[in-house]
Coordinates of C-alpha atoms and ligand atoms in Angstrom, one line a residue:
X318 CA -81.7 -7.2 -37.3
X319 CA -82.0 -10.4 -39.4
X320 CA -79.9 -13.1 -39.9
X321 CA -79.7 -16.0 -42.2
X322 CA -77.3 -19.1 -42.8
X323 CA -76.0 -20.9 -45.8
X324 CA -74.7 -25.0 -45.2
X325 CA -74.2 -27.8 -46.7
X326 CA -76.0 -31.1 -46.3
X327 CA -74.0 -33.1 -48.1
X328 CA -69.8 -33.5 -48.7
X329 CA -69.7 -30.5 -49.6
X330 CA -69.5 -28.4 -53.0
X331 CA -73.5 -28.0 -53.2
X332 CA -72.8 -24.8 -54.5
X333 CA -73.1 -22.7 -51.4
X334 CA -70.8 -19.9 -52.3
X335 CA -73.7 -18.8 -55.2
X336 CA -76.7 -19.3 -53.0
X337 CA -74.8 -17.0 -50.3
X338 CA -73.7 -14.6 -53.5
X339 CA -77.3 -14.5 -53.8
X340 CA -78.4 -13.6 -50.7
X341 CA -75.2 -11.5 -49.9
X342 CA -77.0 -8.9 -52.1
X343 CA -79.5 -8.0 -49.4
X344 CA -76.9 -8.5 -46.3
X345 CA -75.2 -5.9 -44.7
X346 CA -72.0 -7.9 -43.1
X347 CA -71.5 -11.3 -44.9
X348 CA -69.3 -13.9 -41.9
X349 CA -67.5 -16.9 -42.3
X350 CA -67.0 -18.7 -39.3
X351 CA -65.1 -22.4 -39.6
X352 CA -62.9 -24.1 -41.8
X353 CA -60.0 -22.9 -44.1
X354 CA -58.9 -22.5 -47.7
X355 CA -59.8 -26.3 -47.8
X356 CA -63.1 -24.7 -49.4
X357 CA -63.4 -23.6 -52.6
X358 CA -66.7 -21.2 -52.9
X359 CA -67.5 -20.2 -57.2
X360 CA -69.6 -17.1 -57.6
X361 CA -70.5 -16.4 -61.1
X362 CA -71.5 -13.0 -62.4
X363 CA -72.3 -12.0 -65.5
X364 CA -70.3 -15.3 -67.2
X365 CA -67.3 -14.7 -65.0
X366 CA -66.2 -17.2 -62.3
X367 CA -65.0 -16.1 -59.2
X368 CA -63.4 -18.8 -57.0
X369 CA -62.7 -17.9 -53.2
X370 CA -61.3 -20.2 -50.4
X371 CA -61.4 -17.8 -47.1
X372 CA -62.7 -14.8 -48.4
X373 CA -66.1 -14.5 -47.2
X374 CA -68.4 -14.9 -50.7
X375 CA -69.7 -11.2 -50.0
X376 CA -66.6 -9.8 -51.3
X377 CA -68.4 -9.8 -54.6
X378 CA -70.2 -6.8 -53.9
X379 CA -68.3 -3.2 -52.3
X380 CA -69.2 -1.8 -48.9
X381 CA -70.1 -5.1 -47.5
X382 CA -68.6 -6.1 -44.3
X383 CA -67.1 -9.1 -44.8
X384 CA -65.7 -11.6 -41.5
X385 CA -63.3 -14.2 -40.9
X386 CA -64.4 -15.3 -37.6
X387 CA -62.6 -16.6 -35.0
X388 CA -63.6 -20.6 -35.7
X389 CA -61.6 -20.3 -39.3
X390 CA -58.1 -21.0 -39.6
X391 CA -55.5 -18.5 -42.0
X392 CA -53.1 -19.9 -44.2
X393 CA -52.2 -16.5 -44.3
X394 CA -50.0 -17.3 -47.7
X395 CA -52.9 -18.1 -49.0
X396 CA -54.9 -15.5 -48.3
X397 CA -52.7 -12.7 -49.6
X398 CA -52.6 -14.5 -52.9
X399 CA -56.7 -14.3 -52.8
X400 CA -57.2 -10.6 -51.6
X401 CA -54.2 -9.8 -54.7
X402 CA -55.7 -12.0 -56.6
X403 CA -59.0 -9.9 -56.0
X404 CA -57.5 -6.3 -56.0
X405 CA -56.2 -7.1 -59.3
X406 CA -59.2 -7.6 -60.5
X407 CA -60.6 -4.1 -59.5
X408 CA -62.3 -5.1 -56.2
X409 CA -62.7 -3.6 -53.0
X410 CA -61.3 -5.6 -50.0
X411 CA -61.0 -2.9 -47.8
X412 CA -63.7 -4.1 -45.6
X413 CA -62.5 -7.4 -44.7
X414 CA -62.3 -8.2 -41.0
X415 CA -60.3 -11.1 -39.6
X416 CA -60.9 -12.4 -35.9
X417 CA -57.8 -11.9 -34.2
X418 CA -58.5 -15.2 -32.3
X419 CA -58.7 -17.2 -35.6
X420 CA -55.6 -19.6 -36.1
X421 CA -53.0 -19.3 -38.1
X422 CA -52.0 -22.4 -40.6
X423 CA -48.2 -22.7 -40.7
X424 CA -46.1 -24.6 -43.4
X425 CA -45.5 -27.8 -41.0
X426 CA -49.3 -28.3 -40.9
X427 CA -49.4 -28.8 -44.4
X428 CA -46.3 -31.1 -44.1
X429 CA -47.9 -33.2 -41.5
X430 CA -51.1 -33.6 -43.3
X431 CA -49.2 -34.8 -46.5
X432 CA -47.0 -37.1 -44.6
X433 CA -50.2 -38.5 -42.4
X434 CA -52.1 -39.4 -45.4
X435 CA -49.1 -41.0 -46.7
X436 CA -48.2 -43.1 -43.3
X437 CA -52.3 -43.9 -43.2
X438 CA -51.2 -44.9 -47.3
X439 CA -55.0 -47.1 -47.8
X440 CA -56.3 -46.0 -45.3
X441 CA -56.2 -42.4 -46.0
X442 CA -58.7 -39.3 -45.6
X443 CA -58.5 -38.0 -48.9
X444 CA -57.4 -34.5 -47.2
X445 CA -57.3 -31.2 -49.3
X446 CA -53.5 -31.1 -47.8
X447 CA -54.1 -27.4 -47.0
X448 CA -52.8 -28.3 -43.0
X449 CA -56.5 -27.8 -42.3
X450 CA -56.3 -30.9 -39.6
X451 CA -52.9 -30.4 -37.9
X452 CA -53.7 -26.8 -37.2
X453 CA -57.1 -27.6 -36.0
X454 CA -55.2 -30.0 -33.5
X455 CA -52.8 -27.5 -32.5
X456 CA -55.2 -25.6 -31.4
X457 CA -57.0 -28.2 -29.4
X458 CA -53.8 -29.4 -27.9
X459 CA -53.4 -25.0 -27.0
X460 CA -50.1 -25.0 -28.9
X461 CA -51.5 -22.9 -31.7
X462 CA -50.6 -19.9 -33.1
X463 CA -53.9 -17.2 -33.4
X464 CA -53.6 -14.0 -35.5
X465 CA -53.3 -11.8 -32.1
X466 CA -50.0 -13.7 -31.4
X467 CA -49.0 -13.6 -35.2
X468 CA -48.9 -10.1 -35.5
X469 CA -47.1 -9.1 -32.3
X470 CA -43.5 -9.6 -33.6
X471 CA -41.9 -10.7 -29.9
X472 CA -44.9 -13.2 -29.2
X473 CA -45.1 -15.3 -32.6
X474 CA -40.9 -15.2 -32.9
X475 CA -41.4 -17.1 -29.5
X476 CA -44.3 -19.3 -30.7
X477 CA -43.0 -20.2 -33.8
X478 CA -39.6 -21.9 -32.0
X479 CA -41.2 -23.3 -29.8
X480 CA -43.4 -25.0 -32.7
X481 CA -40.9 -25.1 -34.9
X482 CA -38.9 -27.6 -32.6
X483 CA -41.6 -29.8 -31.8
X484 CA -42.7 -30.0 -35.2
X485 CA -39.2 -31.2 -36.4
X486 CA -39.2 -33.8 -34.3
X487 CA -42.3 -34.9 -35.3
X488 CA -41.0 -34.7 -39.1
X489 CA -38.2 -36.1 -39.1
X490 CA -38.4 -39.0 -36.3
X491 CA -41.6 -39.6 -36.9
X492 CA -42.4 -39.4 -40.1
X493 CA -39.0 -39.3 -41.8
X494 CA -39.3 -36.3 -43.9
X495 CA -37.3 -32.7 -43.9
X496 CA -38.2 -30.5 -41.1
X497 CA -38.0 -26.7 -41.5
X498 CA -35.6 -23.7 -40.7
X499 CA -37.0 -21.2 -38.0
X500 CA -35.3 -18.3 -39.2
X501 CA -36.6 -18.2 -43.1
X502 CA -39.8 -19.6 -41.9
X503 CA -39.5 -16.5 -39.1
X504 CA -38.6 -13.8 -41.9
X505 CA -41.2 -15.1 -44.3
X506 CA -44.2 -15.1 -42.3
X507 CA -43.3 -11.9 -40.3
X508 CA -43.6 -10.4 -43.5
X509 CA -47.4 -11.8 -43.9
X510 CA -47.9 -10.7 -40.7
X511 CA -47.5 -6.8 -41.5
X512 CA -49.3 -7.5 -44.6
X513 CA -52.5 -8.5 -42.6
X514 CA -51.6 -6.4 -39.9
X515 CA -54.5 -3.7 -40.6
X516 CA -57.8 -6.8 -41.3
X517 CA -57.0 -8.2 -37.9
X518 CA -59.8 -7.0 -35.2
X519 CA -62.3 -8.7 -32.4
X520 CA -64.4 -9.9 -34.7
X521 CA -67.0 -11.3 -32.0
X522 CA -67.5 -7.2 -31.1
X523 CA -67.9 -5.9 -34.2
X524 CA -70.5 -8.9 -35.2
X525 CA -72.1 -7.9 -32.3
X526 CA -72.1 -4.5 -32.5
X527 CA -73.2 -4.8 -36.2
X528 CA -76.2 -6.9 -35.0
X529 CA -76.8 -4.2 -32.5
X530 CA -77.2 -1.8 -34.9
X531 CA -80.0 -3.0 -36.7
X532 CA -77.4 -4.6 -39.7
X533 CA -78.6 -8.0 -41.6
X534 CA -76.0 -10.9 -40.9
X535 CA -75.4 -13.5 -43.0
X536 CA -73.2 -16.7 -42.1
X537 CA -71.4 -18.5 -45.1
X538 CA -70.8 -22.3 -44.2
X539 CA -67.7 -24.1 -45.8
X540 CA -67.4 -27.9 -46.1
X541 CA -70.8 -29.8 -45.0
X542 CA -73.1 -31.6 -42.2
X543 CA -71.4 -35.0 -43.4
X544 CA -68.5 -33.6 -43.0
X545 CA -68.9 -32.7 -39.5
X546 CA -66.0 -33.3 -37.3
X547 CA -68.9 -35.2 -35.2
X548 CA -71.4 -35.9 -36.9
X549 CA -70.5 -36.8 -40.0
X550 CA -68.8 -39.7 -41.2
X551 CA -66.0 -39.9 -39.5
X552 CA -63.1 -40.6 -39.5
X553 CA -63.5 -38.9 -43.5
X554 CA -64.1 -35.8 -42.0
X555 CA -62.3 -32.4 -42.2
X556 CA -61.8 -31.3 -38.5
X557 CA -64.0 -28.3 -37.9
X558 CA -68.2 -28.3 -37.4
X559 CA -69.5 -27.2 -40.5
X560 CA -73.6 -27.3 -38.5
X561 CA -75.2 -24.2 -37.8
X562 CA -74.1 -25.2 -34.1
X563 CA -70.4 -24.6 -35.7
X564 CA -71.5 -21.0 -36.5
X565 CA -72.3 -20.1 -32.8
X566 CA -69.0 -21.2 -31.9
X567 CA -66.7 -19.8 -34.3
X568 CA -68.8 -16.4 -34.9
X569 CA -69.2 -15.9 -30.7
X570 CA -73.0 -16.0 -31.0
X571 CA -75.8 -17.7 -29.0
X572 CA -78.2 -19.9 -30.9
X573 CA -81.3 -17.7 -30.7
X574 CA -80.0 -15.0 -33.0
X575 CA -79.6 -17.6 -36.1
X576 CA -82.3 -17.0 -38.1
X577 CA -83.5 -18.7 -41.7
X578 CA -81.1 -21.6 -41.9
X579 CA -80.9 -22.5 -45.4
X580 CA -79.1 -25.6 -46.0
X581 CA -77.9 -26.2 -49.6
X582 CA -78.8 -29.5 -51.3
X583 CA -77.3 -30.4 -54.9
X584 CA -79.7 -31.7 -57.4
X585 CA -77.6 -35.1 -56.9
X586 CA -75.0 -36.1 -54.7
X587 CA -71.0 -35.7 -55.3
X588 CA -68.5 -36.6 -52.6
X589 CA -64.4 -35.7 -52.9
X590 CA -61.8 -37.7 -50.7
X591 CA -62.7 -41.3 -49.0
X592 CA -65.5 -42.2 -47.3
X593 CA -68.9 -44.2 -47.4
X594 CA -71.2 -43.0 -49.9
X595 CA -73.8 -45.3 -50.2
X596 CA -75.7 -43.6 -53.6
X597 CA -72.3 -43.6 -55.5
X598 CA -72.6 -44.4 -59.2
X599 CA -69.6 -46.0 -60.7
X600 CA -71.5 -46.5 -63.9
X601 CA -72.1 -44.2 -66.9
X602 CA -74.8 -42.3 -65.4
X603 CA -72.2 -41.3 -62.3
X604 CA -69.7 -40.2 -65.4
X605 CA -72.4 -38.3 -67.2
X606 CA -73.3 -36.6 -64.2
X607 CA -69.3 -35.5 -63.3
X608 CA -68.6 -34.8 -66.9
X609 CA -72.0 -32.8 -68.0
X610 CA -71.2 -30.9 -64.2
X611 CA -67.6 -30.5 -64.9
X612 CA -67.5 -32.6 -61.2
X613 CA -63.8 -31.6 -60.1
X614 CA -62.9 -30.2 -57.1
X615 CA -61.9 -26.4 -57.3
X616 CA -59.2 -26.9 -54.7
X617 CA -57.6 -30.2 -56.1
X618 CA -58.7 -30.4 -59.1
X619 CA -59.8 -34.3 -58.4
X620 CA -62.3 -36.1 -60.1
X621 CA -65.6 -36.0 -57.8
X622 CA -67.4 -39.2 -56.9
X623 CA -70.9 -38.6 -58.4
X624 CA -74.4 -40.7 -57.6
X625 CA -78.2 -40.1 -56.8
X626 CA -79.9 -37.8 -53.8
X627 CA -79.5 -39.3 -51.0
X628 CA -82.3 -37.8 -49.1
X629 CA -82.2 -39.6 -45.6
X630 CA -78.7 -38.3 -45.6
X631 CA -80.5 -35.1 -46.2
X632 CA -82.8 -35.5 -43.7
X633 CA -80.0 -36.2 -40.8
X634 CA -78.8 -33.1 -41.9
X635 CA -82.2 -31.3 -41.6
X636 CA -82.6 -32.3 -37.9
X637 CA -79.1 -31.3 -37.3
X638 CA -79.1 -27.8 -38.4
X639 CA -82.7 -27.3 -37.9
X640 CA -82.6 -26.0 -41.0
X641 CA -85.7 -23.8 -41.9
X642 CA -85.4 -23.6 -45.8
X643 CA -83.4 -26.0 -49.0
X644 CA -81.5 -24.6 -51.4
X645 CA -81.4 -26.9 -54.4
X646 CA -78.8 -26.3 -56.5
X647 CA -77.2 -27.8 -59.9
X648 CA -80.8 -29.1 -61.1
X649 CA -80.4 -28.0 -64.7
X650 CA -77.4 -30.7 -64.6
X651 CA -80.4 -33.5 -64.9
X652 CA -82.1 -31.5 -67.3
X653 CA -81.6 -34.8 -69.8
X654 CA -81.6 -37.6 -67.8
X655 CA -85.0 -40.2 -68.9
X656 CA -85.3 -41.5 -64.8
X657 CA -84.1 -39.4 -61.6
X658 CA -83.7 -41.5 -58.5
X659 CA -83.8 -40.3 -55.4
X660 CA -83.0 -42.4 -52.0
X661 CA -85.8 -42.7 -49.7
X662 CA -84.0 -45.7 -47.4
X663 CA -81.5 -48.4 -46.8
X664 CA -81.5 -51.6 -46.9
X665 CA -79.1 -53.8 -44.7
X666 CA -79.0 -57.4 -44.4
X667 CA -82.2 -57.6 -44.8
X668 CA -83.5 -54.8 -42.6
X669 CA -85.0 -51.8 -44.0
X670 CA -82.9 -48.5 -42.4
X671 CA -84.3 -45.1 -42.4
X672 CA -82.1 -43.2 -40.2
X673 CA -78.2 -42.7 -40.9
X674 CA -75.7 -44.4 -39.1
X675 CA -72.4 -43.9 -37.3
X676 CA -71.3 -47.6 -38.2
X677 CA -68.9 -47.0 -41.1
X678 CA -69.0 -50.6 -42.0
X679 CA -73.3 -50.5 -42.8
X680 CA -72.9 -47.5 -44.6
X681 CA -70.4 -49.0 -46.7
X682 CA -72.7 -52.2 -47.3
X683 CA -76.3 -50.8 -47.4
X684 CA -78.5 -51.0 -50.4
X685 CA -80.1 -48.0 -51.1
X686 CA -84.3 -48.0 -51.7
X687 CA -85.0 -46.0 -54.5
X688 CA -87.9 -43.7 -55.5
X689 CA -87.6 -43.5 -59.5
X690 CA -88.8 -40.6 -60.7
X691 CA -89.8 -39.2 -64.5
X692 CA -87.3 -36.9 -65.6
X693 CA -88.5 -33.7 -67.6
X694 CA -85.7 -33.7 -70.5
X695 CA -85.8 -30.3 -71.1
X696 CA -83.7 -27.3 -70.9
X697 CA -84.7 -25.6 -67.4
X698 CA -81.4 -23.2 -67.4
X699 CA -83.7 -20.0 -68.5
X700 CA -86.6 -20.3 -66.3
X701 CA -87.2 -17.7 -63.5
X702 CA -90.3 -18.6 -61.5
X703 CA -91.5 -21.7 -59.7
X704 CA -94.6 -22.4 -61.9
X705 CA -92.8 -22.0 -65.3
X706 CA -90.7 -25.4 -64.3
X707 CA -91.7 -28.3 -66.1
X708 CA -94.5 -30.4 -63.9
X709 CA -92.1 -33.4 -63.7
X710 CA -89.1 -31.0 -62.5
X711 CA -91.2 -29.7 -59.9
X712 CA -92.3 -33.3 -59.1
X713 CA -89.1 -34.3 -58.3
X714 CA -88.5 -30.9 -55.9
X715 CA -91.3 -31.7 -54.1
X716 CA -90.5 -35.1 -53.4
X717 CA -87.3 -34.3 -51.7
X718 CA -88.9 -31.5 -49.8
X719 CA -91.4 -34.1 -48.5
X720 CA -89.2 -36.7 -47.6
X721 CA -86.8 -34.0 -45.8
X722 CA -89.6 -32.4 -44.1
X723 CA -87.9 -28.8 -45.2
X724 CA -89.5 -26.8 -47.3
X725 CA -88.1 -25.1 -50.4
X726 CA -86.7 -21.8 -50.4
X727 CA -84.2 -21.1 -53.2
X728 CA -84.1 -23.2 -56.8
X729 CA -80.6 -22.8 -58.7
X730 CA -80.8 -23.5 -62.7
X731 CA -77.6 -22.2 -63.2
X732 CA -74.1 -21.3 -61.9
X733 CA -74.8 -17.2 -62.7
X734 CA -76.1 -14.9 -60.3
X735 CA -79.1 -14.5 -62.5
X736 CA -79.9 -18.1 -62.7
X737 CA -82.2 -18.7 -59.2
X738 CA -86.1 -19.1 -58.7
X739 CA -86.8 -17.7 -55.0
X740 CA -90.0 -18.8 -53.2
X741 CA -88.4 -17.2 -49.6
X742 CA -87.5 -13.9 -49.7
X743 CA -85.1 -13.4 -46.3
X744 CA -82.8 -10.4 -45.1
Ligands
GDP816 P1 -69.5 -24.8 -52.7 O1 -68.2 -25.3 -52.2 O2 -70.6 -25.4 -51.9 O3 -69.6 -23.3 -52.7 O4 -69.6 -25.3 -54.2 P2 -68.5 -25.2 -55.3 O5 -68.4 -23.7 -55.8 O6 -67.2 -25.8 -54.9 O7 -69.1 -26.1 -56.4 C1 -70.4 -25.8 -57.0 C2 -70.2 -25.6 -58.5 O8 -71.5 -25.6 -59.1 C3 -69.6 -24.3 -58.9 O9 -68.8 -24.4 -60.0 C4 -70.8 -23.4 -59.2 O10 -70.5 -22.3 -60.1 C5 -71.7 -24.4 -59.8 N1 -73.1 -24.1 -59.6 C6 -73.8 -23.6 -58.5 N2 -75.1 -23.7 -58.7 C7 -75.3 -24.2 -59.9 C8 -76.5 -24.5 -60.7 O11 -77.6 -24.4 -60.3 N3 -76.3 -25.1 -61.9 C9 -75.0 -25.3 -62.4 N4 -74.9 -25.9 -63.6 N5 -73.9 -25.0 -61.7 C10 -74.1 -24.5 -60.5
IMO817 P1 -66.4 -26.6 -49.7 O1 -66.6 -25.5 -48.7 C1 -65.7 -30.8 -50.5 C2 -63.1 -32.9 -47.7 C3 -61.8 -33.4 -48.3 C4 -61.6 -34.7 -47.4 C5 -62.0 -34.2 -46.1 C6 -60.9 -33.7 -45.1 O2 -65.9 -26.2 -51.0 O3 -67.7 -27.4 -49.8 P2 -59.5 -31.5 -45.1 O4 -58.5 -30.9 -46.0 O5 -60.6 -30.6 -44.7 O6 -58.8 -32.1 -43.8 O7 -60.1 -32.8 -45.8 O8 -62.9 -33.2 -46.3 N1 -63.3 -31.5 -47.9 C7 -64.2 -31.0 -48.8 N2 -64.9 -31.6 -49.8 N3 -65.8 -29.5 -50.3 C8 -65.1 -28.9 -49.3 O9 -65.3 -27.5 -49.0 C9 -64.2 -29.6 -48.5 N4 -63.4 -29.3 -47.5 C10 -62.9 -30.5 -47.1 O10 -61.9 -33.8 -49.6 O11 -62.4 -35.7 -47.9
MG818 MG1 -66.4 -26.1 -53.0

């Protein structure tokens, strides 16, 4: 039995659902284990884009076992729209498993999150309004709604009043806007319920028992380390634990059995939604980078804030997750700049920083210390193996590698399957 991980290290977006396609190929069972359909995961194969939000990125490929673990939470809407959206294009989704502990995201989540970033007006998140936060604090508060109780008709009809009622409340004295009717909501959703009826299970058995068996196991993060519901910056956070930590909890496994921790690092960094960023570019170099990347959010479709590698954000992010190997992604995107910089430090009020911060207010105002690399100006997008990069691309891998204290384990060039230089072979 082997396992390996996939996670971000940044805001997200690194381009962790190709690095896990990648590996996916070699994995037996292929889990998902926080978050919701506030991710937005693009596999390419063979030219053709594939976009997935809760489907676990080992879809892609038939017979995998694929898991939505019990940490996620199910717009379940959503997801129907994704597996039809994936049977119609000739796949195989049989094998999907979804943890019957896993919560369920209701329409008054999303209605909360839209009017709370409205009420916070300024001062707002920047949310993917997908409900992601409000179910997450259902939940917490143990007033949530889990699959188990969503597909026994007599339990969620009982649930959902009782939620319905509160939330109503909370809509319209609260926040002044339309609350909902129980009985459509009721009709609606029981239909969803029958529809994913036959992909609910106890996920945390069959993870084990596929581990037991001798099956590889691969763990597909959404969101990212700075992103962290703790440890990131919050409050510009989503509200689930996107660290390898996060895994153990929302797969049900103890930390021993996580094995080969990759943790994905874009070539650059891109942020969506509010929140210090202290490499930011709001020059023409940051719109070169978003337009030559196509930087806009798959979920929202919003513009991505765009600057240089941050790499002592990077390096929080290795000690967090203990990660064991990078996956630098999106490299061929620099492919024509004349200098890369990376950021080796901070600089505030006069102090050199080289650790990241929980004080919102010096992230906002640090000055970052730049390394300023040669770039190699040419067109890296066809090259397979390590050696074959040009000595000033490889330059600039090396130095982020060193200043992380990771080494590297997976190069992308590209978006396509195709389009990866591997100097770890896992699974
Ligand atoms: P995720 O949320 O971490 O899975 O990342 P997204 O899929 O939201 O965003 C990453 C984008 O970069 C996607 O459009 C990928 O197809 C694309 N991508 C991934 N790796 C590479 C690469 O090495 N080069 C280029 N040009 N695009 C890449
Ligand atoms: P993937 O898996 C980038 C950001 C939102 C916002 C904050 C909170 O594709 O990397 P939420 O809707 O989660 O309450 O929003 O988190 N965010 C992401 N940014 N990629 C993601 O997922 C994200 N998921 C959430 O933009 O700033
Ligand atoms: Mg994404």
């Amino acid at each position: 039995m082997t396992t390996a991980m996939v996670i971000g290290t940044q805001w997200g977006d690194e381009g962790k659902g190709k690095i896990v396609d990648y590996l996916a190929a070699k994995a037996d069972v292929v889990v998902r284990s926080q978050g919701g359909n506030n991710a937005g995961h693009t596999v390419v194969v063979d030219g053709q884009a594939f976009a997935l939000r809760l489907l676990p990125s080992g879809i892609m490929y038939p017979g995998k076992s694929c898991v939505i673990g019990t940490g996620v939470v199910i717009d379940p809407k959503g997801l129907i729209a994704e597996l039809d959206n994936f049977i119609a294009k000739g796949l195989d989704v049989s094998a999907l498993e979804i943890s019957d502990r896993a919560h369920v995201v209701l329409p008054y989540h999303v209605r909360i999150d839209e009017a709370e970033e409205q009420l916070k007006g300024a001062k707002k998140i920047g949310t993917t309004k997908n409900g992601i936060g409000p179910c997450y604090a259902d939940k917490i508060n143990r007033v949530g709604i889990r699959m188990i109780d969503f597909i026994h008709p007599d339990v969620f009809a009982e649930k959902l009043r009782e939620n319905v009622e509160r939330k109503n409340l909370l809509l319209e004295k609260l926040y002044n806007v339309e609350g909902f009717d129980y009985d459509a909501m009721l009709r609606e959703y029981a239909a969803y319920a029958e529809r994913l009826r036959p992909y609910v299970t106890d996920t945390n058995y069959s993870v084990h028992r596929y581990m037991a068996e001798g099956k590889s196991v691969l763990f597909e993060g959404a969101q990212a380390t700075m992103l962290d519901l703790d440890h990131g910056t919050y409050p510009f956070v989503t509200s689930s634990h996107p660290i390898a930590g996060g895994a153990c909890i929302g797969a049900g496994i103890g930390p021993h059995r996580m094995e080969n921790i990759f943790g994905v690092v874009k070539a650059y960094s891109t942020r969506v939604g509010a929140g210090p960023f202290p490499t930011e570019l709001l020059d023409e170099t940051g719109d070169l980078l978003r337009n030559r990347a196509h930087e806009f959010g798959t979920v929202t479709g919003r513009p991505r804030r765009t600057g240089w590698l941050d790499a002592v954000g990077v390096k929080y992010a290795a000690m967090l997750n203990s990660l064991d190997y990078l996956a630098i992604t999106r490299l061929d995107i620099l492919d024509t700049l004349p200098v890369i910089r990376i950021c080796k430090g901070y600089r505030y009020q006069g102090d050199e920083l080289s650790q990241y911060t929980a004080d919102l207010h010096v992230l906002e105002h640090v000055e970052p210390i730049y390394e300023d690399l040669p770039g190699w100006q040419e067109d890296i997008s066809g090259i397979r193996h390590y050696d074959d990069l040009p000595e000033n691309c490889r330059r600039y891998l090396e130095t982020i590698a060193d200043l992380v204290g990771v080494p590297l384990g997976i190069i992308s060039v590209g978006p396509d399957r195709e389009q990866t230089i591997v100097l770890k072979e896992v699974l």
